[in-house]
Coordinates of C-alpha atoms and ligand atoms in Angstrom, one line a residue:
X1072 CA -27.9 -8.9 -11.2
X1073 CA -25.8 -6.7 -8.7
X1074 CA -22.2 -6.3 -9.7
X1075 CA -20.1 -6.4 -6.6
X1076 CA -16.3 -4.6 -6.4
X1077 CA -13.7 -5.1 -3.6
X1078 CA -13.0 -2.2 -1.8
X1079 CA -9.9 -1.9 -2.1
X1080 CA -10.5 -1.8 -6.0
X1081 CA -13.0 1.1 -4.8
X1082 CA -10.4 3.2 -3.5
X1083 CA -8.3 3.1 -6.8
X1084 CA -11.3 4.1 -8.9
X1085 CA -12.5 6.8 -7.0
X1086 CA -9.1 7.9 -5.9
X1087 CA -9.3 7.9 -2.0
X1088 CA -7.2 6.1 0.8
X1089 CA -8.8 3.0 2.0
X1090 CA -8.8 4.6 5.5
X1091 CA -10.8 7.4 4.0
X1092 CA -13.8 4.9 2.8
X1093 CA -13.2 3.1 5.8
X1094 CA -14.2 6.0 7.9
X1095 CA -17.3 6.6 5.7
X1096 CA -18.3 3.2 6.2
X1097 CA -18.4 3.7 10.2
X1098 CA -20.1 6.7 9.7
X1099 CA -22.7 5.3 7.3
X1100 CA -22.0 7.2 4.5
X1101 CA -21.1 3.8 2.4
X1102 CA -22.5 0.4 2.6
X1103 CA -20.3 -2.7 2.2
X1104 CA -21.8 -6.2 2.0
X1105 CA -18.2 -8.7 3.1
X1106 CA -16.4 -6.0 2.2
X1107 CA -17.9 -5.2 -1.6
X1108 CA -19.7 -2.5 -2.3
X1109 CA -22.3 -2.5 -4.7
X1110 CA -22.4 -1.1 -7.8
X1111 CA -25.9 1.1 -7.4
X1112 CA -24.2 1.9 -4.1
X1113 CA -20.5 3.5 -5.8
X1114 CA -22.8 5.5 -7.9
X1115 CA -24.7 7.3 -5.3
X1116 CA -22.2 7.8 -2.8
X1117 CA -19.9 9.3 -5.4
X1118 CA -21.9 11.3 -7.6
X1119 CA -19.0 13.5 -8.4
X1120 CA -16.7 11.2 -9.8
X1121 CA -15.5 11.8 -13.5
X1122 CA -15.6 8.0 -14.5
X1123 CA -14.1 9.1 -17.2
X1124 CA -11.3 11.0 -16.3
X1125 CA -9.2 8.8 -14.1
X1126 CA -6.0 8.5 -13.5
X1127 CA -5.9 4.8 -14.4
X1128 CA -7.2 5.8 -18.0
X1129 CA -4.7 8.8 -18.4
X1130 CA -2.6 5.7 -17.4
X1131 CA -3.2 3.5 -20.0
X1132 CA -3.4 6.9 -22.7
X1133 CA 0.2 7.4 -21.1
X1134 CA 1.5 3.7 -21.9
X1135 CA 0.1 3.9 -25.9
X1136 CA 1.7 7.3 -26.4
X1137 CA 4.7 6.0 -25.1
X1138 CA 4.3 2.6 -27.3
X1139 CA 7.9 2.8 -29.0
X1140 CA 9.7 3.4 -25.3
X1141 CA 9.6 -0.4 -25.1
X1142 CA 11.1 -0.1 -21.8
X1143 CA 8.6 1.6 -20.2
X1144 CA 5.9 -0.5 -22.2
X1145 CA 7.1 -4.1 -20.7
X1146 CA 7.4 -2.4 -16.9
X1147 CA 3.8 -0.9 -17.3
X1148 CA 2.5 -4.0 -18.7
X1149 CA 1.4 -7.3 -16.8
X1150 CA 4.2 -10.3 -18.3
X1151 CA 2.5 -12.0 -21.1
X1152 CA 1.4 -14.9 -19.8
X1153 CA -0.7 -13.0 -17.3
X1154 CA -2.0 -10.2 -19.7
X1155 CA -2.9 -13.4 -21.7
X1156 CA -4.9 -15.0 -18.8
X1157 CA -6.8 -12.2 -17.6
X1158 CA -8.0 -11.4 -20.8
X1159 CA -9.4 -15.4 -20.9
X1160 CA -10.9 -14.7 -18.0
X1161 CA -12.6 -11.2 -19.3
X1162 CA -13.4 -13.3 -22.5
X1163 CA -14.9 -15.7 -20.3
X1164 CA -16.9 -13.1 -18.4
X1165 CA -18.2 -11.3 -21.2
X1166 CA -19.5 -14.3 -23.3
X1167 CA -21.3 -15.3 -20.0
X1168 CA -22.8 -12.2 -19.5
X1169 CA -23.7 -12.5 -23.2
X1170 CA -25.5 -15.9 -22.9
X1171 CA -27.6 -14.2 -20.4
X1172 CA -28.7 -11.8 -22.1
X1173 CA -29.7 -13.9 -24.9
X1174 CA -31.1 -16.0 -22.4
X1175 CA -33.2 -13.3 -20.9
X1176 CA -33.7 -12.1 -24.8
X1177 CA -35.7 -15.6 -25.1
X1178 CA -37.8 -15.5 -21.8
X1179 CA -39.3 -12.2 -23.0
X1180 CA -40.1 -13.5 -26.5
X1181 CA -41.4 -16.4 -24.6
X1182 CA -43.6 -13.9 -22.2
X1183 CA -44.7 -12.2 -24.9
X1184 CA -46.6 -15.3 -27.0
X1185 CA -47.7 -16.5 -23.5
X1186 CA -49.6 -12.8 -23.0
X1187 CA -50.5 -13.2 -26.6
X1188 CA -52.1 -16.6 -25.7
X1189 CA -54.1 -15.6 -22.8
X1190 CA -55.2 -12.6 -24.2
X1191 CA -56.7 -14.8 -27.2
X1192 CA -59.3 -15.6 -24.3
X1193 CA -59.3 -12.9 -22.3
X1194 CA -62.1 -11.1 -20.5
X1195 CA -61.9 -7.0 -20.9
X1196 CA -60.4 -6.7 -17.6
X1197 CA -58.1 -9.4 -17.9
X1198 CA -57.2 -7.9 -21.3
X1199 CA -56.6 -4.1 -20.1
X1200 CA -54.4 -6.0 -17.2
X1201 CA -52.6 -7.7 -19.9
X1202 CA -52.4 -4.4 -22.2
X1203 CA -50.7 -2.5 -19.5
X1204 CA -48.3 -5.5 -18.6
X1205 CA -47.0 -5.0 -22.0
X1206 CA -46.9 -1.4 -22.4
X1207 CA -45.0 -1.9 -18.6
X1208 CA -42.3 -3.8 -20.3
X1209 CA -41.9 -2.1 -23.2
X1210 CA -41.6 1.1 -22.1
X1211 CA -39.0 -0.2 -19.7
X1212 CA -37.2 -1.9 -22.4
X1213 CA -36.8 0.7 -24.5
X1214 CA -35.4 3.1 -21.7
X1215 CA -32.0 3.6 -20.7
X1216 CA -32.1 3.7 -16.6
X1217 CA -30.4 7.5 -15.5
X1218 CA -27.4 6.5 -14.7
X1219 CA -26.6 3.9 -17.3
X1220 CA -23.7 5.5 -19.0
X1221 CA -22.2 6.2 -14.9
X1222 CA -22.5 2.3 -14.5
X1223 CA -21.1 1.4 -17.8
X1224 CA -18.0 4.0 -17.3
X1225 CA -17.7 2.6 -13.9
X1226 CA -17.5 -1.1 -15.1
X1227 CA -15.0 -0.1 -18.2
X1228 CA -12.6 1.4 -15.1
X1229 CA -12.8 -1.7 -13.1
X1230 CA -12.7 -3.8 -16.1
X1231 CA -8.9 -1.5 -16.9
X1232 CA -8.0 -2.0 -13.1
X1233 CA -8.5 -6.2 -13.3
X1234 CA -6.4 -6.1 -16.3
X1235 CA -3.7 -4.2 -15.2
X1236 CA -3.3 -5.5 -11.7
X1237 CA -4.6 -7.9 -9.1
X1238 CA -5.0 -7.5 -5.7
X1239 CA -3.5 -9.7 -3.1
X1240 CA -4.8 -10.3 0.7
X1241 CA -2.5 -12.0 2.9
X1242 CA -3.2 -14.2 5.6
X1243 CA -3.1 -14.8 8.6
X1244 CA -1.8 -11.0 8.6
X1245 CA -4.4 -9.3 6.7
X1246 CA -2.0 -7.1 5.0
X1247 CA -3.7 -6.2 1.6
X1248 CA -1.9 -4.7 -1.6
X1249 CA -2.2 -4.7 -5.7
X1250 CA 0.4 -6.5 -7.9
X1251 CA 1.3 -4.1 -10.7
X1252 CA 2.9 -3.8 -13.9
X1253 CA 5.5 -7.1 -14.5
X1254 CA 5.6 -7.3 -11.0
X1255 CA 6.4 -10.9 -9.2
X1256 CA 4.2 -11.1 -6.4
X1257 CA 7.3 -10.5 -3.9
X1258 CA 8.6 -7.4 -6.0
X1259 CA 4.6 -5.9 -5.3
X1260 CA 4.5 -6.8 -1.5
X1261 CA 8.0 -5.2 -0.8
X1262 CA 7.0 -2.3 -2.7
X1263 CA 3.8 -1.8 -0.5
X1264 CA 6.1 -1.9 2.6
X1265 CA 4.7 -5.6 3.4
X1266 CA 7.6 -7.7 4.9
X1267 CA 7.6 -11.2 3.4
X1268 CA 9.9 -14.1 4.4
X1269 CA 12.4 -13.9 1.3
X1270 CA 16.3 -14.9 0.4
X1271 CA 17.7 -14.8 -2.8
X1272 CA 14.6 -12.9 -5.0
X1273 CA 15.7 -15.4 -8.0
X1274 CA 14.3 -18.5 -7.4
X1275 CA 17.3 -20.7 -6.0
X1276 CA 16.6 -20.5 -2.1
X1277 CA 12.8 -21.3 -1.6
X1278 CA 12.7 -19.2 1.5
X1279 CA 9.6 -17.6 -0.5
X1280 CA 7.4 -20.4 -0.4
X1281 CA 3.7 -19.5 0.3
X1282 CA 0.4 -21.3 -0.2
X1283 CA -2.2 -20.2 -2.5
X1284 CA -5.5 -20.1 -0.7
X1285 CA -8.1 -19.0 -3.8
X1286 CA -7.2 -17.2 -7.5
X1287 CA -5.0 -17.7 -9.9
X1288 CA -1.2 -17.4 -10.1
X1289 CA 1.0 -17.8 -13.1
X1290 CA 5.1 -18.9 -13.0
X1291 CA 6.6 -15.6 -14.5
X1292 CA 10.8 -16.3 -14.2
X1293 CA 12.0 -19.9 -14.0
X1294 CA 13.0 -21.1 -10.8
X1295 CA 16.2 -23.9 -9.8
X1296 CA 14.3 -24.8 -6.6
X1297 CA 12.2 -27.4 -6.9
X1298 CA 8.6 -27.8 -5.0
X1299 CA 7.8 -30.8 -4.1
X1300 CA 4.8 -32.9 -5.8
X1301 CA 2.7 -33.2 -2.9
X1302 CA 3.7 -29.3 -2.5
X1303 CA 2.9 -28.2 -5.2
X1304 CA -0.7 -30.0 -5.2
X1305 CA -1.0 -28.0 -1.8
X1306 CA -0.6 -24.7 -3.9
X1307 CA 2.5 -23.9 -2.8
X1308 CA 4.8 -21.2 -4.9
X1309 CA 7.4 -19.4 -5.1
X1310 CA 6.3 -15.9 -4.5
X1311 CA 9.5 -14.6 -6.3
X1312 CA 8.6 -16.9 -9.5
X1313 CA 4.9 -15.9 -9.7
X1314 CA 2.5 -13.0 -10.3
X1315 CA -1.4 -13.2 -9.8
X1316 CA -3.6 -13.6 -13.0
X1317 CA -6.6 -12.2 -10.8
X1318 CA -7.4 -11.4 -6.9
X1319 CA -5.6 -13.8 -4.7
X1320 CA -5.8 -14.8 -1.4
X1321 CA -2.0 -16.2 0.1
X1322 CA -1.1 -17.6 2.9
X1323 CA 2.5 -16.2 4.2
X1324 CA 4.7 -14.8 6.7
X1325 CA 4.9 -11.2 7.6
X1326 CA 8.2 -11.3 9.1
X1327 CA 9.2 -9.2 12.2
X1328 CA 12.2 -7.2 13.6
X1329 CA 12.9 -10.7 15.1
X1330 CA 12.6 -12.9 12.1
X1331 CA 14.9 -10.8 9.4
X1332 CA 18.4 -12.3 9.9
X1333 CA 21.4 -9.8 10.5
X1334 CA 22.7 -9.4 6.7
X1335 CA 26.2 -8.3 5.1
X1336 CA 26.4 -6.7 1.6
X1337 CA 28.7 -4.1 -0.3
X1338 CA 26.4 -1.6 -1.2
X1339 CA 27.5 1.5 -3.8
X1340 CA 27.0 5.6 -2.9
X1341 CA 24.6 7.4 -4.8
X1342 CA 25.2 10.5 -3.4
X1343 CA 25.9 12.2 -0.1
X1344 CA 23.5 15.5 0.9
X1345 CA 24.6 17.7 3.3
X1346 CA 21.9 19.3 5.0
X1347 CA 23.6 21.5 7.1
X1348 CA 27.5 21.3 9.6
X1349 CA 25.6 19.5 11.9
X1350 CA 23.7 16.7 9.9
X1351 CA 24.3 14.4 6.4
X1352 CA 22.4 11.8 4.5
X1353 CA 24.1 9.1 3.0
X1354 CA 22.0 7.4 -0.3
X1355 CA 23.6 3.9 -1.0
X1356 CA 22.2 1.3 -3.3
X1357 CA 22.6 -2.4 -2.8
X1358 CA 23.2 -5.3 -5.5
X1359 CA 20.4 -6.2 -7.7
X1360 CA 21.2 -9.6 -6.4
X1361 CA 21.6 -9.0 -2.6
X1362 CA 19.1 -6.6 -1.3
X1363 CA 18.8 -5.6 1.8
X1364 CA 15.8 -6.9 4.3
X1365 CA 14.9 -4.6 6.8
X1366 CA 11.7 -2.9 8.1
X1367 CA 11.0 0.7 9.3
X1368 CA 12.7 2.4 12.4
X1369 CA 15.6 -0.1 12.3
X1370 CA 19.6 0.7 12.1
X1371 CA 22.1 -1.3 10.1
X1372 CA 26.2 -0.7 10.6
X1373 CA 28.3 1.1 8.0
X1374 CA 31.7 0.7 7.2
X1375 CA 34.7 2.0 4.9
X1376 CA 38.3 2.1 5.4
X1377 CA 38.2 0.9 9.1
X1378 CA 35.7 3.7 10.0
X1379 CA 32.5 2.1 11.4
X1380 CA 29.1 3.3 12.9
X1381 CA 25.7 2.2 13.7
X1382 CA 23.1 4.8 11.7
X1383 CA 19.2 5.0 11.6
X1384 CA 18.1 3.8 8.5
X1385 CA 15.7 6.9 7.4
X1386 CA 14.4 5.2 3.7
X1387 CA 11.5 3.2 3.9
X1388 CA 11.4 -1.0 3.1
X1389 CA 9.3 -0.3 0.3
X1390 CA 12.1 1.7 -1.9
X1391 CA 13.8 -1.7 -3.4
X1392 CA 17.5 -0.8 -3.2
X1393 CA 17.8 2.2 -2.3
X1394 CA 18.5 3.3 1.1
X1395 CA 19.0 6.3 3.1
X1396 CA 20.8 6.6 6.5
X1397 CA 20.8 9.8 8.1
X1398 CA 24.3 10.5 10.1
X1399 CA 25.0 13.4 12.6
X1400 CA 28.3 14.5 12.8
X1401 CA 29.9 14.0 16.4
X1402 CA 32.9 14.4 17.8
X1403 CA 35.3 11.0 17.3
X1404 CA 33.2 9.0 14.5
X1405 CA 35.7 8.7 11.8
X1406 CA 32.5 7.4 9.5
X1407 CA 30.6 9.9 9.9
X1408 CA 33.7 12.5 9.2
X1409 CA 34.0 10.6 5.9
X1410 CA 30.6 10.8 5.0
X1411 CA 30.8 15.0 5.3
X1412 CA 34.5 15.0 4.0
X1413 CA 35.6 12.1 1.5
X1414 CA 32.9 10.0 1.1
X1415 CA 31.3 10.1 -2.9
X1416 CA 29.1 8.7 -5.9
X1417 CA 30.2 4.8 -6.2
X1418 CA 32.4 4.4 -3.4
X1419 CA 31.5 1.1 -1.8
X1420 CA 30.4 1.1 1.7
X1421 CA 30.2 -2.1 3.7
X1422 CA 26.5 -3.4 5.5
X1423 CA 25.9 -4.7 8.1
X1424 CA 21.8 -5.4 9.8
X1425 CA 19.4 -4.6 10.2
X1426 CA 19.1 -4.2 13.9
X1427 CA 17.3 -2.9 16.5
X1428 CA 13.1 -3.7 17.2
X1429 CA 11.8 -0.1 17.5
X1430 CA 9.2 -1.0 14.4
X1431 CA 5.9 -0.4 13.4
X1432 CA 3.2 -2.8 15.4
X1433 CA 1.2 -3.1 12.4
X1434 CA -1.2 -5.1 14.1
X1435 CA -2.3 -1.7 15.6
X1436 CA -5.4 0.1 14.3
X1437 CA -5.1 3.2 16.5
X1438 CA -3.9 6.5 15.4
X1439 CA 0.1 7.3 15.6
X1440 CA 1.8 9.9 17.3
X1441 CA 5.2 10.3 16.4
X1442 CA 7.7 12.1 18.2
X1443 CA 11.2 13.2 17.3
X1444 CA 14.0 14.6 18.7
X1445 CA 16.6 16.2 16.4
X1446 CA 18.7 13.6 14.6
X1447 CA 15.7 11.0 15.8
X1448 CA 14.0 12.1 12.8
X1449 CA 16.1 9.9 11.0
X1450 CA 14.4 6.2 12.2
X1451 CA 10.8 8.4 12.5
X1452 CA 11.2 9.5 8.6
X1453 CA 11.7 5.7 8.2
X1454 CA 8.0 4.5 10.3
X1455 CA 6.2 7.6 8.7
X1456 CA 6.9 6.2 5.1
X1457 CA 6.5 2.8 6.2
X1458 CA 3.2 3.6 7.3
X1459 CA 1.9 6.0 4.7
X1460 CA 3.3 2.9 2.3
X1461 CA 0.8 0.3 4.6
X1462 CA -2.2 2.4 4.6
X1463 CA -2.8 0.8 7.9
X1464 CA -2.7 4.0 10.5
X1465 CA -5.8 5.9 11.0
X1466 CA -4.1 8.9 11.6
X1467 CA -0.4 10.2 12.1
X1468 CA 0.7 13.6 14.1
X1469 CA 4.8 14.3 13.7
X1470 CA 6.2 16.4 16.5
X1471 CA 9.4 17.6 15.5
X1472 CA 11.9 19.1 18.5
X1473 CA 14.3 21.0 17.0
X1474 CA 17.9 20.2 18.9
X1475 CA 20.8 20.2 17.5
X1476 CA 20.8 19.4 14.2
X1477 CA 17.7 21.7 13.4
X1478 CA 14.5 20.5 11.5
X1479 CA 16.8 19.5 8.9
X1480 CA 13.9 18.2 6.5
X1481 CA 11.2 20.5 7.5
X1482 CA 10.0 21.0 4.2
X1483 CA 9.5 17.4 3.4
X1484 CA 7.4 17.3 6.4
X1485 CA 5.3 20.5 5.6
X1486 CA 5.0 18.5 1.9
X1487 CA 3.5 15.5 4.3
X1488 CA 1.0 17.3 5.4
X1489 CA -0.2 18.9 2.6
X1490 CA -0.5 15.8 0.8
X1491 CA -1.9 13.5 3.6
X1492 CA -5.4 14.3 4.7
X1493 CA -4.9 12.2 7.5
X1494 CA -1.2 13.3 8.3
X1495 CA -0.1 16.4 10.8
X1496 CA 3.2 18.1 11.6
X1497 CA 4.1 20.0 14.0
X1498 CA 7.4 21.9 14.4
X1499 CA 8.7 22.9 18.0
X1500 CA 11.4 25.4 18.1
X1501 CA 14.6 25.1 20.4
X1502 CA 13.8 25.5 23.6
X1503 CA 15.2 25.3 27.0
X1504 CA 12.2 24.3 29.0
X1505 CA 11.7 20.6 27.4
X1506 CA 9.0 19.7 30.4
X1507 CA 7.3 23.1 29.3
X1508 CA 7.0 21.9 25.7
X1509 CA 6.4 18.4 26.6
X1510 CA 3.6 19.7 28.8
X1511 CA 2.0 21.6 26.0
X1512 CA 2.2 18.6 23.4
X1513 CA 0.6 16.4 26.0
X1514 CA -2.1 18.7 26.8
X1515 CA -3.5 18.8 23.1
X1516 CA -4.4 15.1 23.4
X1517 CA -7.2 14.5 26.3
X1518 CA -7.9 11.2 24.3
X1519 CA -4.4 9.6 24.7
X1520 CA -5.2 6.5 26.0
X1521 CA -6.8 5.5 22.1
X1522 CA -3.0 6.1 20.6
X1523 CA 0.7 4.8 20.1
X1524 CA 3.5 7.2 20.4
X1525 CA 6.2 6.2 18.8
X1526 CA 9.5 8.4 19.7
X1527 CA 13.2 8.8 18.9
X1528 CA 16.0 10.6 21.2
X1529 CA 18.6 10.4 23.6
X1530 CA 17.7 7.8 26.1
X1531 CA 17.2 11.2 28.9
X1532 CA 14.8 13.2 26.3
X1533 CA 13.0 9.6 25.8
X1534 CA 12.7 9.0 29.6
X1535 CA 11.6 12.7 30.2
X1536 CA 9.2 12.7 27.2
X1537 CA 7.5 9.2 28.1
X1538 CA 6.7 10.5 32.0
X1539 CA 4.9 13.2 30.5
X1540 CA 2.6 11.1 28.1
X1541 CA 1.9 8.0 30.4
X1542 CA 1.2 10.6 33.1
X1543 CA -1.0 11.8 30.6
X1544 CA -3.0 8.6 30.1
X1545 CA -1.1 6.9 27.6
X1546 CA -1.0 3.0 28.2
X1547 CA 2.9 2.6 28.8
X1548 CA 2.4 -0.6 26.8
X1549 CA 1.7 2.2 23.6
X1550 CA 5.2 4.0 24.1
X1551 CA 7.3 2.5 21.5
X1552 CA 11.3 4.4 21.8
X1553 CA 14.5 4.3 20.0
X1554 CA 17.4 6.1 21.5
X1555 CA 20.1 7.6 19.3
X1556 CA 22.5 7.4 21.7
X1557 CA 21.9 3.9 23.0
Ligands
FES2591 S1 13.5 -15.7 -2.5 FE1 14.8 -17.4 -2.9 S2 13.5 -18.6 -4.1 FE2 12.3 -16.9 -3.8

């Protein structure tokens, strides 16, 4: 019987991006049957892999050593209930997979007498025939195929992966991600990056509501809104009440620039890092009731004594409540001269946003070019994490022009790269002939017309830079822009 695994469970146990086994599939280097690949067929295209050396078991190891830090034991571990259930259903599966054995067990004792029978009989040849059936089976019985132990490792790793999280496809968007730890199935799909419709994150508003299409959820936190009957038999939840017990299927909305209302909250400093005279970031956190709904390459409005300004939000969705805004310093913003003078750990800043639609199109398979200008590193920081956080870009190239405020987080880029396989950077130095560097980027890319570009600057760098790439052969439909001075 072939044991099938989703692939996305693939990619956590042989430790690769999906986009990685994706691109062996098109080359033929995997084989996928509705996107499962076959247990036989995990083996042998990843000989190498130390089944027994993987990070989800160093995992676990890492959560018994650390059995009397209770804290870290209830995060790390699915709620109860859940743990509870999916060990049912592992119960479940082995005793079936026993039974079938024992079946199988009773078919050959059954073969057996029934060879013994005929042989009774038999002529010489149909005995030899009937000898060597035996010997056939016996032999085989007895020995252990090759790469028995690599199959049984394999299935113990899965068998870890199923208990400790679930994985969760959402439709009609596609968007795909694992539910982790104690996580609610909200908590897991913010911290992937994926934008669901959500209010209050405490069960009172019901702005969460989402159908259950196939698996099993269980209610993990108690909830004041109440579903209706006929609701409720429709599968309807609240995705901040439940977590999955196995792999799910929910139907949802992936909300966009357009659909996340304009919010207000006092959110708290966390710190203030100076990167050099010309450029700050600003780390706030927001309430553990009132986050913050935003998505990549978006700006939201600060405020604090009567200072005010509009600043690119440079943090990505996916980091809860934390979020950093990155803040040149220009000649007559009083907000920004706080934030490099006065400003300081728990001061409370007021928030308004998010705004602005310069976002990812994450209905958009083709490879990314990003493009920033100075300070417009700030909103492209923001799509970069957002989309290493999706796992939906093929590729991503960062051109970073230095002007002005210098390549303030060059090393964080340079650590991008060096982690990303599929993930470039490319620093341009000061320069006074823009068109000449513009020229030289454009020229690197004959195949322009496969990508999106998305780019941050002043509105005359944007206008300069998008001449150059739709002259180039880049669908103007592709250029995506966010000015920092709009
Ligand atoms: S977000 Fe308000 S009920 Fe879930």
């Amino acid at each position: 019987m072939s044991h099938l695994i989703p692939l996305s469970r693939v990619a956590k146990l042989v430790g690769q991006p999906r986009h990685a086994l994706q691109e062996m599939i098109r080359g033929g280097a995997l084989a996928t049957f509705d996107g499962m690949v076959e247990l036989d067929e995990l083996l042998r295209a990843f000989p190498d892999v130390k089944w027994d050396d993987d990070a989800e078991f160093r995992r676990v190891a890492e959560i018994k050593e650390k059995a009397f830090a209770k804290r870290v034991f209830e995060r790390a571990l699915p709620d109860k209930a859940v743990l509870a259930a999916r060990l049912t259903e592992l119960g479940d599966d082995y005793a079936a997979a026993k039974a079938l054995l024992l079946h199988y067990g009773n078919v050959l004792v059954w073969l057996d007498e029934k060879i013994e029978e005929i042989d009774e009989d038999a002529s010489a040849e149909t005995h030899h025939a009937l000898h060597a059936v035996r010997a056939f089976l016996l032999r085989n019985l007895a020995e252990m195929p090759v790469d028995a132990a690599q199959a049984q490792a394999a299935i113990a790793q899965e068998r870890i992966l199923k208990i400790m999280s679930a994985h969760v496809t959402i439709q009609p968007s596609g968007h795909e991600f694992f539910v982790e730890g104690n996580d609610t199935l909200l908590e897991a799909a913010l911290r992937n990056g994926v934008s669901l419709n959500y209010g209050c994150s405490n069960g009172n508003c019901g702005e969460c509501r989402a159908r259950v299409v196939s698996g099993e959820v269980k209610k993990v936190h108690a909830h004041d809104y109440v579903l209706k009957e006929g609701d409720k038999e429709a599968g309807v939840i609240l995705l901040c009440a439940y977590a999955p017990v196995n792999d799910v299927v929910i139907e949802a909305n992936v909300a966009g620039a357009r659909d996340i209302p304009v919010q207000h909250l006092t959110a708290k400093v966390k710190s203030v890092e100076v990167f050099n005279p010309h450029m700050a970031a600003l780390h706030i956190q927001t309430p553990r009731s009132q986050r913050l709904r935003y998505l990549g390459g978006q700006s939201i409005e600060l405020s604090v004594d009567g200072a005010r300004g509009r600043y690119a939000i440079a943090s990505c969705p996916c980091e809860d409540r934390h979020i950093e805004v990155q803040i040149p310093r220009r000649a007559g913003d009083a907000f920004a001269e706080a934030v490099f003078s006065t400003l300081k750990a728990n001061d409370s800043v007021e928030v308004e946003g998010p705004f602005g639609e310069f976002v990812l199109d994450e209905d958009s398979p083709r490879p990314v070019i990003f493009l920033a200008f100075g300070a417009g590193f700030a909103p492209i920081k923001s799509l970069v994490q957002h989309a290493m956080s999706l796992e939906l870009v093929e590729s991503m190239d960062l051109h970073w022009l230095d002007y002005e405020t210098g390549l303030y987080q060059d090393n964080l880029c340079r650590a991008w790269a060096d982690a990303l396989d599929n993930f470039t950077y490319v620093p341009h130095p000061q320069s006074d002939d823009l068109d000449g560097v513009l020229a030289a980027i454009v020229m690197d890319y004959p195949d322009l017309h496969r990508f999106d570009v998305y780019a941050a600057g002043t509105a005359a760098q944007l206008a300069q830079a998008r001449a150059h790439f739709v002259r180039q052969g880049l669908p103007a439909v592709r250029w995506f822009e966010g000015a920092t001075d709009a």
